[in-house]
Amino acid sequence: MAKIAYILLCHKDPAAVVQQARRLTAAGDVMAIHFDANAAQADYDRIRSDLSDTPNVTFAARRVRCGWGEWSLVQATLNAIQAALDAFPDATHFYMLSGDCMAIKTAEYAHRVLDAHDRDYIESFDFFESGWIKTGMKADRLTYRHYFNERANKRLFYASHAIQKRLGLQRKIPADLRIQIGSQWWCLRRRTVEWIMDFVAKRRDVVRFFRTTWIPDETFFQTLVRHLVPETEIETRTLTFLMFSDYGMPITFYNDHYDLLLAQDFLFARKISPQASDLKKRLGRLYAARDVEFQISNEGRNLFEFLTGRGRVGRRFAPRFWETESSLGRERELMIVICKKWHVAKRLVEQLRKATNLPAVDYLFNESDTRLPDLGGIQTTLEKRHRHRRSLVRMLFEYYDSNRMILCLDPSNFDLLTDFAADRAELRLLEIDCQFSDSYLAGHARRVGLAGQQTSAEALARLLPTVRNDLMHESDRIRDAGFANLYLLRETDTPDRNAEQLAGFIGASHETAQTILNDIHLFAD
């Protein structure tokens, strides 16, 4: 059975460190602690004194002064690992933690996960090809030497970097290593940890290289594990649940996140707010509990993006330059069918193709596999289509050699509607207003990643009103915008009323519109 040696790096709140150590060792696991040498000696002495009666806890033999982005964090980790190897010969797995982490599963569950798969759990993506780094310094982290801390000595850090670049003092990466990158929160088997420590002792050249690498805690262990361990024995993921905001800051969890955290497919979570006392108490009791069943839905990241995105709806100050330079054409008529249920819109548009011979394109701004002609590459990705929206539609008009064309659009694409409405071409809109049952909303939540197959009925019941209100908001926003030539097909309206609206949209007789609608079961799911 798995026995976990927790490698705890911490720098504050000695009382919380003591509580964390006692909680995680109560179920038979062990812990090695490195307490930052920058912290007060009295705090460290208090931790050692309070845990002196806990045989399952040991301490790094040498404390290091740690700085963010420095080798010191790796050295502190190595010191704690060595202490754990020496003190706990029966430990099977080594799990990296910080003082802000807490278990979101029971020890029983964690041991079962580790016993089931003989793997190392660590993010290890190719440094140069993966795109893991989103902003800031990339290749220069490795190819230049970094002697100063960017946060503590910003001017010296960037001055040193600039001088090296000017003088061409690039260095070579060790030839036998393929540098990897990923989260520093890993769980490794004992054999892997022993291989790493042996490698460190023998390959001082590699240690020298990483000592002056910027943010080596995201590359050192990730590279060595991939170098030493067969790929089939590596699970390229972390077992610690963490999320980051748009600004690169870690998301903090509070008292009302308990159910969300337990539903994620992870063993620990980071960061728990120091003020979330109720959450800490509940999670603290959880680790030692037995026979707890977890319903894993794993929707946390998608749900966070969805909810925070509701508050970020804004407008651009001006059109993009490629949009101001292009127009669909004054004599052209763009007809847009707007519907949240894509299959309903496609059903109507297919019938309009047959009845009117008008060129029509399905959800070209929403579905990457929408059938489109070759337009020189502008149509190849959704990103390109959105970026060059007017140019794309103008080229479609020219391709079909027509001054009238129908498109399908999701109601969430409000910015596209406002952009096309500002064009010199005539815009005609037909919104299809469908009814949304609870089962449809639940399916929608699963399709977009707000819920998983294992999400409980209670959690779904709490989420569905938010999803329903979001769909209603999209529709209300369109109707409140004051678009000219806006027509509306309602599932609840009479066939005669819907035929009247469709006739106005396509500029045909009432009888023609009735025939089109009579030939299809428009709102059938």
Short mmCIF file of C-alpha atoms in Angstrom, two decimals:
data_model
loop_
_atom_site.label_atom_id
_atom_site.label_comp_id
_atom_site.label_asym_id
_atom_site.label_seq_id
_atom_site.Cartn_x
_atom_site.Cartn_y
_atom_site.Cartn_z
CA MET A 1 0.00 0.00 0.00
CA ALA A 2 1.21 3.51 -0.81
CA LYS A 3 2.83 5.51 1.96
CA ILE A 4 3.23 9.18 1.09
CA ALA A 5 6.14 11.35 2.20
CA TYR A 6 4.92 14.92 1.91
CA ILE A 7 7.60 17.43 0.99
CA LEU A 8 6.35 20.66 2.57
CA LEU A 9 7.89 24.01 1.64
CA CYS A 10 6.60 26.81 3.86
CA HIS A 11 7.63 30.22 5.15
CA LYS A 12 4.94 31.53 7.51
CA ASP A 13 2.14 30.78 9.97
CA PRO A 14 3.79 28.18 12.23
CA ALA A 15 0.47 27.20 13.83
CA ALA A 16 -0.97 26.31 10.40
CA VAL A 17 2.17 24.31 9.53
CA VAL A 18 1.80 22.28 12.71
CA GLN A 19 -1.88 21.61 12.01
CA GLN A 20 -1.13 20.58 8.44
CA ALA A 21 1.63 18.21 9.54
CA ARG A 22 -0.57 16.55 12.16
CA ARG A 23 -3.52 16.18 9.79
CA LEU A 24 -1.52 14.59 6.98
CA THR A 25 0.46 12.20 9.20
CA ALA A 26 -2.52 11.06 11.28
CA ALA A 27 -3.46 8.47 8.66
CA GLY A 28 0.02 6.91 8.63
CA ASP A 29 1.76 9.10 6.06
CA VAL A 30 4.93 11.07 6.76
CA MET A 31 6.31 14.54 6.13
CA ALA A 32 9.60 16.38 5.63
CA ILE A 33 9.46 20.13 6.26
CA HIS A 34 11.61 22.91 4.89
CA PHE A 35 10.88 26.20 6.64
CA ASP A 36 12.34 29.19 4.79
CA ALA A 37 15.52 30.53 6.42
CA ASN A 38 14.24 34.05 5.74
CA ALA A 39 11.54 33.48 8.37
CA ALA A 40 12.01 34.18 12.06
CA GLN A 41 14.05 31.63 13.99
CA ALA A 42 11.43 31.72 16.76
CA ASP A 43 8.75 30.51 14.32
CA TYR A 44 10.93 27.63 13.21
CA ASP A 45 11.74 26.71 16.81
CA ARG A 46 8.03 26.70 17.63
CA ILE A 47 7.26 24.31 14.78
CA ARG A 48 10.02 21.91 15.86
CA SER A 49 8.92 22.07 19.47
CA ASP A 50 5.23 21.51 18.75
CA LEU A 51 6.00 18.56 16.45
CA SER A 52 8.67 16.99 18.62
CA ASP A 53 6.20 14.30 19.71
CA THR A 54 5.28 13.45 16.10
CA PRO A 55 7.64 10.71 14.85
CA ASN A 56 6.25 10.86 11.31
CA VAL A 57 7.68 14.36 10.78
CA THR A 58 11.27 15.25 9.97
CA PHE A 59 13.03 18.45 8.93
CA ALA A 60 15.51 19.42 6.21
CA ALA A 61 19.01 19.29 7.65
CA ARG A 62 19.84 22.72 6.21
CA ARG A 63 17.43 25.61 5.75
CA VAL A 64 17.81 27.79 2.67
CA ARG A 65 16.86 31.44 2.15
CA CYS A 66 14.29 31.11 -0.61
CA GLY A 67 13.47 33.64 -3.31
CA TRP A 68 10.78 33.37 -5.96
CA GLY A 69 12.21 32.28 -9.31
CA GLU A 70 15.56 31.27 -7.82
CA TRP A 71 17.49 28.00 -7.55
CA SER A 72 17.00 28.29 -3.79
CA LEU A 73 13.50 26.81 -4.12
CA VAL A 74 14.91 23.74 -5.87
CA GLN A 75 17.69 23.42 -3.30
CA ALA A 76 15.18 23.63 -0.45
CA THR A 77 13.15 20.87 -2.11
CA LEU A 78 16.23 18.68 -2.54
CA ASN A 79 17.14 19.17 1.11
CA ALA A 80 13.67 18.13 2.23
CA ILE A 81 13.69 15.13 -0.12
CA GLN A 82 16.99 13.92 1.31
CA ALA A 83 15.62 14.25 4.84
CA ALA A 84 12.58 12.18 3.89
CA LEU A 85 14.67 9.50 2.16
CA ASP A 86 16.85 9.14 5.25
CA ALA A 87 14.05 9.20 7.84
CA PHE A 88 11.36 7.16 6.08
CA PRO A 89 12.77 4.12 4.24
CA ASP A 90 9.26 2.70 3.75
CA ALA A 91 7.81 5.80 2.01
CA THR A 92 6.70 4.85 -1.51
CA HIS A 93 5.69 8.25 -2.93
CA PHE A 94 6.95 11.81 -2.46
CA TYR A 95 4.33 14.55 -2.81
CA MET A 96 5.35 18.22 -3.14
CA LEU A 97 3.20 20.67 -1.15
CA SER A 98 3.16 24.27 0.03
CA GLY A 99 1.68 25.73 3.17
CA ASP A 100 -1.31 26.93 1.12
CA CYS A 101 -2.29 23.41 0.01
CA MET A 102 -4.95 21.23 1.60
CA ALA A 103 -6.22 17.74 0.86
CA ILE A 104 -9.55 17.55 -0.98
CA LYS A 105 -9.78 13.76 -0.78
CA THR A 106 -9.34 11.23 2.01
CA ALA A 107 -6.04 9.45 2.67
CA GLU A 108 -7.85 6.25 1.80
CA TYR A 109 -8.78 7.66 -1.62
CA ALA A 110 -5.27 9.06 -2.24
CA HIS A 111 -3.61 5.74 -1.43
CA ARG A 112 -6.06 3.93 -3.70
CA VAL A 113 -5.22 6.27 -6.62
CA LEU A 114 -1.47 5.82 -6.17
CA ASP A 115 -1.75 2.05 -5.74
CA ALA A 116 -3.83 1.71 -8.90
CA HIS A 117 -1.22 3.25 -11.23
CA ASP A 118 2.55 2.77 -11.03
CA ARG A 119 3.23 6.26 -12.38
CA ASP A 120 4.96 9.55 -11.63
CA TYR A 121 2.58 12.51 -11.67
CA ILE A 122 4.31 15.62 -12.95
CA GLU A 123 3.61 18.21 -15.64
CA SER A 124 6.46 17.95 -18.15
CA PHE A 125 5.86 19.68 -21.46
CA ASP A 126 8.49 20.51 -24.05
CA PHE A 127 9.93 23.90 -23.09
CA PHE A 128 10.26 25.26 -26.61
CA GLU A 129 7.31 23.64 -28.40
CA SER A 130 4.50 23.40 -25.84
CA GLY A 131 3.55 27.06 -25.42
CA TRP A 132 3.22 26.47 -21.66
CA ILE A 133 4.71 29.91 -20.95
CA LYS A 134 2.08 32.48 -21.91
CA THR A 135 3.83 35.78 -21.16
CA GLY A 136 7.21 37.15 -20.19
CA MET A 137 10.68 35.73 -20.67
CA LYS A 138 10.84 32.37 -22.46
CA ALA A 139 14.00 30.95 -24.10
CA ASP A 140 16.12 33.56 -22.32
CA ARG A 141 15.30 31.82 -19.02
CA LEU A 142 17.71 29.10 -20.14
CA THR A 143 20.16 30.59 -22.61
CA TYR A 144 21.43 33.39 -20.34
CA ARG A 145 22.69 33.27 -16.76
CA HIS A 146 20.54 34.91 -14.11
CA TYR A 147 22.46 35.96 -11.01
CA PHE A 148 19.92 38.38 -9.54
CA ASN A 149 16.36 38.00 -8.32
CA GLU A 150 13.89 39.76 -10.62
CA ARG A 151 11.60 40.76 -7.76
CA ALA A 152 14.24 41.82 -5.25
CA ASN A 153 16.73 43.41 -7.70
CA LYS A 154 14.74 44.24 -10.82
CA ARG A 155 17.23 46.76 -12.23
CA LEU A 156 20.22 44.43 -11.79
CA PHE A 157 18.27 41.47 -13.15
CA TYR A 158 17.40 43.21 -16.42
CA ALA A 159 20.72 45.03 -16.69
CA SER A 160 22.63 41.75 -16.42
CA HIS A 161 20.34 40.17 -18.99
CA ALA A 162 20.77 43.09 -21.40
CA ILE A 163 24.59 43.08 -21.10
CA GLN A 164 24.76 39.35 -21.84
CA LYS A 165 22.54 39.77 -24.90
CA ARG A 166 24.59 42.70 -26.16
CA LEU A 167 27.84 40.75 -25.77
CA GLY A 168 26.41 37.55 -27.22
CA LEU A 169 27.05 35.54 -24.06
CA GLN A 170 24.49 32.86 -24.75
CA ARG A 171 25.20 29.50 -23.17
CA LYS A 172 24.46 26.00 -24.37
CA ILE A 173 21.88 23.73 -22.81
CA PRO A 174 23.36 20.38 -21.64
CA ALA A 175 23.41 18.33 -24.83
CA ASP A 176 21.74 15.21 -23.44
CA LEU A 177 18.79 17.05 -21.87
CA ARG A 178 15.51 18.00 -23.51
CA ILE A 179 14.24 20.78 -21.28
CA GLN A 180 10.70 20.34 -19.98
CA ILE A 181 8.41 22.75 -18.14
CA GLY A 182 5.37 22.46 -15.91
CA SER A 183 3.86 23.02 -12.49
CA GLN A 184 6.16 22.53 -9.50
CA TRP A 185 3.50 20.52 -7.63
CA TRP A 186 4.32 16.88 -8.36
CA CYS A 187 4.01 13.39 -6.88
CA LEU A 188 6.92 11.03 -7.63
CA ARG A 189 7.66 7.42 -6.75
CA ARG A 190 10.54 6.61 -4.40
CA ARG A 191 12.59 5.01 -7.16
CA THR A 192 12.28 8.17 -9.28
CA VAL A 193 13.31 10.41 -6.39
CA GLU A 194 16.35 8.22 -5.68
CA TRP A 195 17.34 8.39 -9.35
CA ILE A 196 17.09 12.18 -9.24
CA MET A 197 19.27 12.44 -6.14
CA ASP A 198 21.89 10.13 -7.70
CA PHE A 199 21.79 12.19 -10.91
CA VAL A 200 22.29 15.43 -8.94
CA ALA A 201 25.31 13.94 -7.16
CA LYS A 202 26.94 12.81 -10.40
CA ARG A 203 26.01 15.57 -12.84
CA ARG A 204 27.29 18.77 -11.27
CA ASP A 205 27.30 20.36 -14.74
CA VAL A 206 23.52 20.07 -14.86
CA VAL A 207 23.19 21.52 -11.37
CA ARG A 208 25.42 24.46 -12.37
CA PHE A 209 23.24 25.06 -15.41
CA PHE A 210 20.01 25.16 -13.43
CA ARG A 211 21.53 27.25 -10.62
CA THR A 212 21.51 30.28 -12.93
CA THR A 213 18.32 29.39 -14.81
CA TRP A 214 15.36 31.68 -14.18
CA ILE A 215 12.44 29.96 -12.38
CA PRO A 216 14.12 26.52 -12.28
CA ASP A 217 11.39 25.03 -10.05
CA GLU A 218 9.26 24.87 -13.24
CA THR A 219 11.98 23.09 -15.27
CA PHE A 220 14.44 21.15 -13.04
CA PHE A 221 12.38 18.20 -11.78
CA GLN A 222 10.24 18.24 -14.91
CA THR A 223 13.33 17.79 -17.11
CA LEU A 224 15.04 15.19 -14.94
CA VAL A 225 11.96 13.00 -14.57
CA ARG A 226 11.45 12.95 -18.35
CA HIS A 227 15.21 12.23 -18.77
CA LEU A 228 15.33 9.36 -16.27
CA VAL A 229 11.91 7.71 -16.40
CA PRO A 230 10.29 5.90 -19.35
CA GLU A 231 7.53 7.98 -20.92
CA THR A 232 4.97 5.24 -20.32
CA GLU A 233 5.47 5.64 -16.57
CA ILE A 234 4.80 9.39 -16.50
CA GLU A 235 1.35 10.93 -16.07
CA THR A 236 1.77 14.46 -17.44
CA ARG A 237 -0.49 16.14 -14.91
CA THR A 238 -0.42 17.38 -11.36
CA LEU A 239 -2.55 15.88 -8.60
CA THR A 240 -2.92 19.36 -7.06
CA PHE A 241 -5.86 21.45 -8.27
CA LEU A 242 -4.88 25.04 -8.97
CA MET A 243 -6.13 27.75 -11.30
CA PHE A 244 -4.80 31.09 -12.47
CA SER A 245 -6.57 34.33 -13.33
CA ASP A 246 -6.17 36.20 -16.61
CA TYR A 247 -3.37 38.15 -14.91
CA GLY A 248 -1.34 35.06 -13.99
CA MET A 249 -2.27 35.16 -10.30
CA PRO A 250 -3.33 31.95 -8.52
CA ILE A 251 -7.03 31.68 -7.69
CA THR A 252 -7.81 31.54 -3.97
CA PHE A 253 -10.50 29.23 -2.56
CA TYR A 254 -12.93 30.23 0.19
CA ASN A 255 -15.54 28.68 2.48
CA ASP A 256 -18.19 28.24 -0.23
CA HIS A 257 -15.86 26.20 -2.49
CA TYR A 258 -16.01 22.99 -0.43
CA ASP A 259 -18.34 21.01 -2.72
CA LEU A 260 -16.60 22.31 -5.85
CA LEU A 261 -13.17 21.20 -4.59
CA LEU A 262 -14.31 17.71 -3.62
CA ALA A 263 -15.77 17.19 -7.11
CA GLN A 264 -12.44 17.80 -8.88
CA ASP A 265 -10.24 14.93 -10.03
CA PHE A 266 -7.32 15.91 -7.79
CA LEU A 267 -5.99 14.98 -4.35
CA PHE A 268 -5.04 18.46 -3.10
CA ALA A 269 -5.98 22.08 -3.87
CA ARG A 270 -3.99 25.30 -3.83
CA LYS A 271 -4.47 28.09 -2.66
CA ILE A 272 -6.76 27.98 0.35
CA SER A 273 -7.45 31.43 1.81
CA PRO A 274 -5.99 32.01 5.30
CA GLN A 275 -9.42 33.47 6.22
CA ALA A 276 -11.37 30.40 5.04
CA SER A 277 -11.57 28.92 8.53
CA ASP A 278 -14.71 26.88 7.89
CA LEU A 279 -13.27 25.40 4.67
CA LYS A 280 -10.05 24.51 6.49
CA LYS A 281 -11.95 22.78 9.29
CA ARG A 282 -14.05 20.73 6.90
CA LEU A 283 -11.08 19.76 4.71
CA GLY A 284 -9.00 19.07 7.81
CA ARG A 285 -11.50 16.49 9.02
CA LEU A 286 -11.81 14.97 5.57
CA TYR A 287 -8.32 13.50 5.13
CA ALA A 288 -8.62 11.00 8.00
CA ALA A 289 -12.22 10.03 7.18
CA ARG A 290 -13.07 6.58 5.84
CA ASP A 291 -15.53 5.16 3.32
CA VAL A 292 -16.23 8.54 1.70
CA GLU A 293 -17.66 8.37 -1.82
CA PHE A 294 -16.63 11.18 -4.20
CA GLN A 295 -18.65 12.19 -7.25
CA ILE A 296 -16.02 13.47 -9.70
CA SER A 297 -17.38 16.04 -12.16
CA ASN A 298 -14.14 17.97 -12.78
CA GLU A 299 -15.82 21.11 -14.10
CA GLY A 300 -13.88 23.57 -11.91
CA ARG A 301 -11.76 25.36 -14.51
CA ASN A 302 -14.53 25.65 -17.11
CA LEU A 303 -16.98 26.85 -14.48
CA PHE A 304 -14.54 29.50 -13.27
CA GLU A 305 -14.03 30.83 -16.80
CA PHE A 306 -17.78 30.86 -17.41
CA LEU A 307 -18.72 32.74 -14.23
CA THR A 308 -15.91 35.29 -14.33
CA GLY A 309 -16.57 35.88 -18.01
CA ARG A 310 -20.08 37.15 -17.22
CA GLY A 311 -18.56 40.24 -15.62
CA ARG A 312 -16.14 41.03 -18.42
CA VAL A 313 -18.50 41.86 -21.24
CA GLY A 314 -17.21 45.11 -22.74
CA ARG A 315 -17.03 46.91 -26.04
CA ARG A 316 -14.04 47.89 -28.11
CA PHE A 317 -13.36 51.61 -28.33
CA ALA A 318 -13.04 51.35 -32.11
CA PRO A 319 -13.16 48.72 -34.87
CA ARG A 320 -10.02 46.80 -35.70
CA PHE A 321 -7.98 48.39 -38.47
CA TRP A 322 -8.67 45.56 -40.91
CA GLU A 323 -12.39 46.08 -40.32
CA THR A 324 -12.39 49.84 -40.87
CA GLU A 325 -10.62 49.24 -44.17
CA SER A 326 -13.19 46.77 -45.48
CA SER A 327 -16.92 46.77 -46.19
CA LEU A 328 -19.32 44.10 -47.33
CA GLY A 329 -20.63 46.44 -50.00
CA ARG A 330 -23.43 49.00 -50.05
CA GLU A 331 -25.63 47.02 -52.43
CA ARG A 332 -25.39 43.72 -50.51
CA GLU A 333 -27.83 42.16 -48.07
CA LEU A 334 -26.51 40.01 -45.21
CA MET A 335 -29.18 37.80 -43.61
CA ILE A 336 -28.30 36.26 -40.24
CA VAL A 337 -30.25 33.49 -38.51
CA ILE A 338 -29.58 33.65 -34.74
CA CYS A 339 -30.31 30.60 -32.60
CA LYS A 340 -28.82 28.91 -29.53
CA LYS A 341 -30.00 25.50 -30.68
CA TRP A 342 -27.74 25.11 -33.68
CA HIS A 343 -29.60 22.12 -35.11
CA VAL A 344 -32.81 24.19 -35.28
CA ALA A 345 -31.14 27.00 -37.25
CA LYS A 346 -29.42 24.54 -39.58
CA ARG A 347 -32.76 22.84 -40.23
CA LEU A 348 -34.36 26.12 -41.26
CA VAL A 349 -31.38 27.28 -43.33
CA GLU A 350 -31.27 24.01 -45.24
CA GLN A 351 -34.94 24.49 -46.17
CA LEU A 352 -34.24 28.11 -47.20
CA ARG A 353 -31.45 26.92 -49.51
CA LYS A 354 -33.88 24.62 -51.29
CA ALA A 355 -36.76 27.10 -51.46
CA THR A 356 -34.89 30.31 -52.37
CA ASN A 357 -31.58 29.19 -53.95
CA LEU A 358 -29.86 31.76 -51.71
CA PRO A 359 -26.27 30.90 -50.71
CA ALA A 360 -26.23 29.99 -47.03
CA VAL A 361 -23.41 29.12 -44.60
CA ASP A 362 -23.90 27.46 -41.23
CA TYR A 363 -22.14 28.56 -38.01
CA LEU A 364 -18.89 29.70 -39.63
CA PHE A 365 -17.87 31.80 -36.60
CA ASN A 366 -18.70 29.04 -34.09
CA GLU A 367 -17.84 25.69 -35.69
CA SER A 368 -14.35 25.11 -37.04
CA ASP A 369 -15.53 22.33 -39.38
CA THR A 370 -18.18 24.40 -41.17
CA ARG A 371 -17.94 23.69 -44.89
CA LEU A 372 -16.32 26.68 -46.59
CA PRO A 373 -14.62 27.24 -49.95
CA ASP A 374 -10.88 27.84 -50.12
CA LEU A 375 -10.49 31.60 -49.62
CA GLY A 376 -6.72 31.72 -49.47
CA GLY A 377 -6.34 30.66 -45.84
CA ILE A 378 -8.49 33.31 -44.16
CA GLN A 379 -11.09 30.62 -43.45
CA THR A 380 -8.79 28.01 -41.91
CA THR A 381 -9.27 28.74 -38.18
CA LEU A 382 -11.95 30.30 -36.03
CA GLU A 383 -9.42 32.84 -34.80
CA LYS A 384 -8.70 34.02 -38.35
CA ARG A 385 -12.40 34.14 -39.22
CA HIS A 386 -13.16 36.36 -36.22
CA ARG A 387 -10.14 38.56 -36.79
CA HIS A 388 -10.99 39.18 -40.47
CA ARG A 389 -14.76 38.88 -40.19
CA ARG A 390 -15.78 41.50 -42.76
CA SER A 391 -13.13 40.43 -45.24
CA LEU A 392 -14.25 36.81 -44.90
CA VAL A 393 -17.93 37.59 -45.49
CA ARG A 394 -17.11 39.92 -48.41
CA MET A 395 -15.08 37.13 -50.03
CA LEU A 396 -18.01 34.74 -49.56
CA PHE A 397 -20.32 37.20 -51.34
CA GLU A 398 -17.81 37.32 -54.20
CA TYR A 399 -17.33 33.54 -54.24
CA TYR A 400 -21.07 32.89 -54.53
CA ASP A 401 -21.49 35.82 -56.96
CA SER A 402 -24.56 36.99 -55.07
CA ASN A 403 -25.67 40.16 -53.33
CA ARG A 404 -27.79 38.22 -50.81
CA MET A 405 -26.48 35.60 -48.40
CA ILE A 406 -27.60 33.81 -45.22
CA LEU A 407 -25.37 33.05 -42.22
CA CYS A 408 -26.04 31.28 -38.92
CA LEU A 409 -24.77 32.85 -35.71
CA ASP A 410 -24.86 31.97 -32.03
CA PRO A 411 -26.54 34.70 -29.91
CA SER A 412 -23.39 34.96 -27.78
CA ASN A 413 -21.62 36.62 -30.76
CA PHE A 414 -23.11 40.04 -30.02
CA ASP A 415 -19.92 41.81 -31.10
CA LEU A 416 -20.25 40.32 -34.59
CA LEU A 417 -23.83 41.55 -34.88
CA THR A 418 -22.91 45.10 -33.87
CA ASP A 419 -19.97 45.04 -36.26
CA PHE A 420 -22.05 43.90 -39.24
CA ALA A 421 -24.80 46.37 -38.31
CA ALA A 422 -22.24 49.19 -38.64
CA ASP A 423 -21.40 48.16 -42.20
CA ARG A 424 -22.85 49.86 -45.31
CA ALA A 425 -24.53 46.60 -46.37
CA GLU A 426 -28.14 45.97 -45.33
CA LEU A 427 -28.45 43.67 -42.33
CA ARG A 428 -31.51 41.49 -41.73
CA LEU A 429 -31.77 39.38 -38.56
CA LEU A 430 -34.01 36.44 -37.72
CA GLU A 431 -33.84 35.25 -34.12
CA ILE A 432 -35.28 31.80 -33.39
CA ASP A 433 -36.57 31.79 -29.82
CA CYS A 434 -36.54 28.19 -28.51
CA GLN A 435 -37.76 26.77 -25.22
CA PHE A 436 -35.06 25.34 -22.96
CA SER A 437 -36.02 22.43 -20.75
CA ASP A 438 -34.00 21.56 -17.65
CA SER A 439 -32.69 18.46 -19.41
CA TYR A 440 -31.51 20.57 -22.37
CA LEU A 441 -29.79 23.07 -20.03
CA ALA A 442 -28.11 20.21 -18.17
CA GLY A 443 -26.85 18.82 -21.48
CA HIS A 444 -25.67 22.28 -22.51
CA ALA A 445 -23.78 22.66 -19.21
CA ARG A 446 -22.04 19.35 -19.85
CA ARG A 447 -21.25 20.16 -23.48
CA VAL A 448 -19.53 23.42 -22.58
CA GLY A 449 -17.70 21.91 -19.60
CA LEU A 450 -19.65 23.56 -16.76
CA ALA A 451 -20.65 20.14 -15.44
CA GLY A 452 -19.45 16.58 -15.86
CA GLN A 453 -21.19 13.25 -16.18
CA GLN A 454 -20.78 12.71 -12.44
CA THR A 455 -22.04 16.13 -11.34
CA SER A 456 -24.70 15.57 -8.69
CA ALA A 457 -28.35 16.48 -9.30
CA GLU A 458 -28.15 19.00 -6.45
CA ALA A 459 -25.15 20.77 -7.99
CA LEU A 460 -26.86 20.87 -11.39
CA ALA A 461 -30.03 22.25 -9.83
CA ARG A 462 -28.01 25.15 -8.39
CA LEU A 463 -26.25 25.78 -11.71
CA LEU A 464 -29.22 25.63 -14.10
CA PRO A 465 -30.81 28.98 -13.11
CA THR A 466 -27.50 30.72 -13.84
CA VAL A 467 -27.22 29.02 -17.24
CA ARG A 468 -30.86 29.84 -18.08
CA ASN A 469 -30.40 33.48 -17.09
CA ASP A 470 -27.26 33.65 -19.22
CA LEU A 471 -29.14 32.45 -22.30
CA MET A 472 -31.97 34.89 -21.61
CA HIS A 473 -29.44 37.70 -21.22
CA GLU A 474 -27.98 36.94 -24.67
CA SER A 475 -31.41 37.19 -26.26
CA ASP A 476 -32.43 40.32 -24.33
CA ARG A 477 -29.22 42.06 -25.35
CA ILE A 478 -29.99 41.50 -29.04
CA ARG A 479 -33.55 42.77 -28.74
CA ASP A 480 -32.52 45.77 -26.64
CA ALA A 481 -29.86 46.83 -29.18
CA GLY A 482 -32.42 48.36 -31.53
CA PHE A 483 -31.31 46.54 -34.68
CA ALA A 484 -33.37 47.44 -37.73
CA ASN A 485 -34.96 44.55 -39.62
CA LEU A 486 -35.06 42.18 -36.63
CA TYR A 487 -37.58 39.35 -37.01
CA LEU A 488 -38.52 36.72 -34.45
CA LEU A 489 -39.63 33.10 -34.72
CA ARG A 490 -40.98 31.84 -31.40
CA GLU A 491 -41.57 28.22 -30.49
CA THR A 492 -44.63 29.41 -28.54
CA ASP A 493 -46.11 31.50 -31.39
CA THR A 494 -48.75 30.37 -33.88
CA PRO A 495 -47.67 29.01 -37.28
CA ASP A 496 -49.34 32.00 -38.92
CA ARG A 497 -47.38 34.50 -36.80
CA ASN A 498 -44.08 32.69 -37.49
CA ALA A 499 -44.82 32.61 -41.23
CA GLU A 500 -45.36 36.37 -41.14
CA GLN A 501 -41.95 36.90 -39.49
CA LEU A 502 -40.14 34.55 -41.88
CA ALA A 503 -41.75 36.24 -44.89
CA GLY A 504 -40.46 39.61 -43.71
CA PHE A 505 -36.98 38.21 -43.18
CA ILE A 506 -36.55 36.63 -46.62
CA GLY A 507 -38.70 39.14 -48.50
CA ALA A 508 -41.13 36.52 -49.78
CA SER A 509 -44.89 36.04 -49.74
CA HIS A 510 -46.76 34.79 -46.69
CA GLU A 511 -47.71 31.63 -48.58
CA THR A 512 -44.09 30.86 -49.47
CA ALA A 513 -43.03 31.26 -45.85
CA GLN A 514 -45.89 29.00 -44.71
CA THR A 515 -44.81 26.32 -47.18
CA ILE A 516 -41.21 26.46 -45.92
CA LEU A 517 -42.27 26.09 -42.28
CA ASN A 518 -44.87 23.42 -43.00
CA ASP A 519 -42.25 21.21 -44.67
CA ILE A 520 -40.09 20.90 -41.51
CA HIS A 521 -40.53 20.19 -37.81
CA LEU A 522 -38.51 23.26 -36.93
CA PHE A 523 -38.36 23.08 -33.14
CA ALA A 524 -38.05 19.30 -32.72
CA ASP A 525 -35.13 18.23 -30.52
#
